[in-house]
mmCIF file of C-alpha atoms in Angstrom:
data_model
loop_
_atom_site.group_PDB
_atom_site.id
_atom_site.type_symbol
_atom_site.label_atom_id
_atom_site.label_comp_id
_atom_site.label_asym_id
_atom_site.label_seq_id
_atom_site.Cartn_x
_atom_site.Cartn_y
_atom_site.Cartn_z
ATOM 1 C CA UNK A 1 203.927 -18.750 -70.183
ATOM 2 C CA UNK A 2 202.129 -15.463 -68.670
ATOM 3 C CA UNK A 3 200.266 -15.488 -65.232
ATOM 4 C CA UNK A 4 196.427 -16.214 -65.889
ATOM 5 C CA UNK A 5 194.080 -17.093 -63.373
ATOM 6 C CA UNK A 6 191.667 -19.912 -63.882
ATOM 7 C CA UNK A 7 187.859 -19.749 -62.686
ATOM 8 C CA UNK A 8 185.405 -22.198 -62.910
ATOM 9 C CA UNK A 9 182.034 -20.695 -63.010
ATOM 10 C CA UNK A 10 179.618 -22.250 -60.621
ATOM 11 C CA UNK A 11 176.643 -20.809 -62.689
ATOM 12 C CA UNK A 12 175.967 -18.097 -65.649
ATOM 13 C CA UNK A 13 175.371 -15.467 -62.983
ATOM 14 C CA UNK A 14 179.203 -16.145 -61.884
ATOM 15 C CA UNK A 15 180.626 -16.184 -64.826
ATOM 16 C CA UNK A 16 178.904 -12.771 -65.923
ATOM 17 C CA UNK A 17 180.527 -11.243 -62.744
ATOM 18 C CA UNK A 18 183.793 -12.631 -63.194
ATOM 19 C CA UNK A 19 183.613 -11.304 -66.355
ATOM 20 C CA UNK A 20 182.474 -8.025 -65.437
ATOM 21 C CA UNK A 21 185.094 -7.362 -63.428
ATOM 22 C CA UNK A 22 188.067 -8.667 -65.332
ATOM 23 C CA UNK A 23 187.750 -6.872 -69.101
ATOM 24 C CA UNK A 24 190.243 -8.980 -70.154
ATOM 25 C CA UNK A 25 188.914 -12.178 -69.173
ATOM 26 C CA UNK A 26 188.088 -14.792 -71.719
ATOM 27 C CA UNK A 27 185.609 -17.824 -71.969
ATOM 28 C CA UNK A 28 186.392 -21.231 -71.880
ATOM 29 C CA UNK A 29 183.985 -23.616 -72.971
ATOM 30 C CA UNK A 30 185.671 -26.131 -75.253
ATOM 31 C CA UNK A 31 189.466 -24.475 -76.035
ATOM 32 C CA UNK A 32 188.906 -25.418 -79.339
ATOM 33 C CA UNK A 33 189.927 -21.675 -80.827
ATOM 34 C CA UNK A 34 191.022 -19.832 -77.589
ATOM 35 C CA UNK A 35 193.645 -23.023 -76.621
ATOM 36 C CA UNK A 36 195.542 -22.487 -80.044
ATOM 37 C CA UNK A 37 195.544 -18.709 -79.983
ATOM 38 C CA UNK A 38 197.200 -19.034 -76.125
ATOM 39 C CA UNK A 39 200.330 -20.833 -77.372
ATOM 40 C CA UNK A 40 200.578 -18.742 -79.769
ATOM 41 C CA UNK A 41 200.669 -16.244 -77.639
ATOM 42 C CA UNK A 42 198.328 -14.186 -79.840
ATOM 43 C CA UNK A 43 195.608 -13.654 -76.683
ATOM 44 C CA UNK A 44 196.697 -12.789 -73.094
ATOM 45 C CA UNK A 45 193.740 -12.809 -70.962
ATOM 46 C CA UNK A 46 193.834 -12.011 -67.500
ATOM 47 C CA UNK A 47 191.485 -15.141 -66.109
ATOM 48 C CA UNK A 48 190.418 -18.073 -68.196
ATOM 49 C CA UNK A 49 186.906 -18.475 -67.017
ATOM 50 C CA UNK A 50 185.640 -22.254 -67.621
ATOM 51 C CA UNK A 51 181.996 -22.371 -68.851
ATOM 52 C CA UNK A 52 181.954 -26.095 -70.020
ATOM 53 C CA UNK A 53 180.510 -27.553 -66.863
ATOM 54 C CA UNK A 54 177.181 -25.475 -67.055
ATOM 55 C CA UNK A 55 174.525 -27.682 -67.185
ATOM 56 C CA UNK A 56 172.284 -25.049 -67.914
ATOM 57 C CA UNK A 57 173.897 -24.479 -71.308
ATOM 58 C CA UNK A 58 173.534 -28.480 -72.130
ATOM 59 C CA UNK A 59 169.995 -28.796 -73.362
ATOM 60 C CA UNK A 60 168.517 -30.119 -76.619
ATOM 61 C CA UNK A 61 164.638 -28.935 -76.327
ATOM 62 C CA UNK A 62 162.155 -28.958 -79.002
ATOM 63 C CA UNK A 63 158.163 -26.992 -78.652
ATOM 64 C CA UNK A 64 155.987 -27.021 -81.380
ATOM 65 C CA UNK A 65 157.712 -25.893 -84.631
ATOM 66 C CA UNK A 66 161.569 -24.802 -82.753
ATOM 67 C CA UNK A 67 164.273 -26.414 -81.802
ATOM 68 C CA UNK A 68 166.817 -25.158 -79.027
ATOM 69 C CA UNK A 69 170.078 -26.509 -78.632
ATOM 70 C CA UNK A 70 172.457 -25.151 -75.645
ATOM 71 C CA UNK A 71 175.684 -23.146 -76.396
ATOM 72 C CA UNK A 72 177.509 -25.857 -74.255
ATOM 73 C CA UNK A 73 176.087 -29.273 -76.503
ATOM 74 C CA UNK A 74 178.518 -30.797 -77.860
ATOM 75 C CA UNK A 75 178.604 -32.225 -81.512
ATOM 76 C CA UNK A 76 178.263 -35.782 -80.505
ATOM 77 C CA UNK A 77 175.193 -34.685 -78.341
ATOM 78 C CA UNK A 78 173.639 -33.189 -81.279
ATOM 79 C CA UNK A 79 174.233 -36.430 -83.659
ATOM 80 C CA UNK A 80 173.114 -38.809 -81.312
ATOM 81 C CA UNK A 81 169.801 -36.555 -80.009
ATOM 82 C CA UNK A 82 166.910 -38.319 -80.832
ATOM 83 C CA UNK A 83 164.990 -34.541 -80.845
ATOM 84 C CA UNK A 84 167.676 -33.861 -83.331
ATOM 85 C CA UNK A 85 166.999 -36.801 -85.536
ATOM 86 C CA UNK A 86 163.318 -35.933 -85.625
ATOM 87 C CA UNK A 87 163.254 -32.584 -86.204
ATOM 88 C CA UNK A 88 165.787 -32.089 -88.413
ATOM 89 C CA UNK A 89 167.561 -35.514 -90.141
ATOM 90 C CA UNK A 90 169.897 -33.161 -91.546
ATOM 91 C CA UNK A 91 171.613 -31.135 -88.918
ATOM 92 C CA UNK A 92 171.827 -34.675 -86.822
ATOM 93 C CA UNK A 93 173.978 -36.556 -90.149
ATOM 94 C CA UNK A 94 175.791 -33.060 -90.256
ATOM 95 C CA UNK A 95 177.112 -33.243 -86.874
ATOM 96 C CA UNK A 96 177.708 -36.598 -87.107
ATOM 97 C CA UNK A 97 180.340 -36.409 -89.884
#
Protein backbone atom coordinates (compact mmCIF):
# COMPACT_ATOMS: atom_id res chain seq x y z
CA UNK A 1 0.00 0.00 0.00
CA UNK A 2 1.29 3.78 -0.60
CA UNK A 3 1.22 6.49 2.22
CA UNK A 4 -2.16 8.53 1.92
CA UNK A 5 -3.43 10.71 4.42
CA UNK A 6 -7.03 10.60 5.45
CA UNK A 7 -9.17 13.88 6.22
CA UNK A 8 -12.47 14.12 7.28
CA UNK A 9 -13.96 17.34 6.25
CA UNK A 10 -15.73 19.13 9.00
CA UNK A 11 -17.71 21.22 6.38
CA UNK A 12 -17.62 22.05 2.39
CA UNK A 13 -15.47 25.08 3.16
CA UNK A 14 -12.78 22.42 4.59
CA UNK A 15 -12.88 20.19 2.21
CA UNK A 16 -12.42 22.92 -0.64
CA UNK A 17 -9.18 23.95 1.24
CA UNK A 18 -7.89 20.65 1.74
CA UNK A 19 -8.37 20.25 -1.63
CA UNK A 20 -6.84 23.32 -2.70
CA UNK A 21 -3.86 22.66 -1.29
CA UNK A 22 -3.25 19.02 -2.06
CA UNK A 23 -3.77 18.74 -6.20
CA UNK A 24 -3.68 15.33 -5.83
CA UNK A 25 -6.20 14.84 -3.31
CA UNK A 26 -9.31 12.88 -4.04
CA UNK A 27 -12.99 12.79 -2.68
CA UNK A 28 -14.48 10.32 -0.71
CA UNK A 29 -18.02 10.21 -0.41
CA UNK A 30 -19.20 6.63 -0.88
CA UNK A 31 -15.81 4.58 -2.30
CA UNK A 32 -17.99 3.08 -4.56
CA UNK A 33 -15.54 3.90 -7.82
CA UNK A 34 -12.46 5.51 -6.08
CA UNK A 35 -12.20 2.21 -3.42
CA UNK A 36 -11.79 -0.23 -6.51
CA UNK A 37 -9.47 1.97 -8.53
CA UNK A 38 -7.09 2.18 -5.06
CA UNK A 39 -6.44 -1.58 -5.00
CA UNK A 40 -5.87 -1.53 -8.14
CA UNK A 41 -3.51 0.71 -7.73
CA UNK A 42 -4.71 2.65 -10.78
CA UNK A 43 -5.14 6.18 -8.53
CA UNK A 44 -2.53 7.37 -5.97
CA UNK A 45 -3.85 10.32 -4.28
CA UNK A 46 -2.02 12.13 -1.82
CA UNK A 47 -5.07 12.56 0.97
CA UNK A 48 -8.37 10.78 0.79
CA UNK A 49 -10.65 13.52 1.86
CA UNK A 50 -14.07 12.00 3.38
CA UNK A 51 -17.15 14.02 2.28
CA UNK A 52 -19.88 11.43 3.34
CA UNK A 53 -20.62 12.90 6.72
CA UNK A 54 -21.77 16.38 5.30
CA UNK A 55 -25.03 16.94 6.30
CA UNK A 56 -25.28 19.75 4.17
CA UNK A 57 -25.04 17.54 1.08
CA UNK A 58 -28.03 15.17 2.57
CA UNK A 59 -31.16 16.99 1.58
CA UNK A 60 -34.20 15.95 -0.48
CA UNK A 61 -36.11 19.50 -1.02
CA UNK A 62 -38.85 20.16 -3.34
CA UNK A 63 -40.34 24.26 -4.27
CA UNK A 64 -42.89 24.67 -6.62
CA UNK A 65 -42.18 22.77 -9.89
CA UNK A 66 -38.11 21.43 -8.77
CA UNK A 67 -36.84 18.97 -6.99
CA UNK A 68 -33.27 19.02 -5.27
CA UNK A 69 -31.65 16.10 -4.08
CA UNK A 70 -28.05 16.41 -2.23
CA UNK A 71 -24.84 14.97 -3.84
CA UNK A 72 -24.41 12.99 -0.50
CA UNK A 73 -28.32 11.12 -0.56
CA UNK A 74 -28.03 7.96 -0.77
CA UNK A 75 -30.18 5.59 -3.04
CA UNK A 76 -32.21 4.20 -0.26
CA UNK A 77 -32.91 7.89 0.83
CA UNK A 78 -34.17 8.65 -2.50
CA UNK A 79 -36.60 5.40 -2.69
CA UNK A 80 -37.97 5.78 0.53
CA UNK A 81 -38.46 9.96 0.26
CA UNK A 82 -41.87 10.66 0.43
CA UNK A 83 -40.93 14.18 -1.72
CA UNK A 84 -39.53 11.66 -4.07
CA UNK A 85 -42.61 9.55 -4.33
CA UNK A 86 -44.70 12.62 -5.01
CA UNK A 87 -42.92 14.35 -7.33
CA UNK A 88 -41.65 11.94 -9.36
CA UNK A 89 -43.12 8.01 -8.86
CA UNK A 90 -40.56 7.13 -11.24
CA UNK A 91 -37.15 8.15 -10.08
CA UNK A 92 -38.39 6.82 -6.39
CA UNK A 93 -39.24 2.85 -8.06
CA UNK A 94 -35.87 3.54 -9.99
CA UNK A 95 -33.81 3.87 -7.02
CA UNK A 96 -35.52 1.43 -5.35
CA UNK A 97 -34.57 -1.46 -7.68
Amino acid sequence: MFPVSYVRAKSLKHAAEVLAANPEAKVLAGGMTLLPTLKQRLARPSHLIDIGALNVLRAIKRSQDKLSIGAGVRHYEVAASPVVRDAIPALAYLASQ
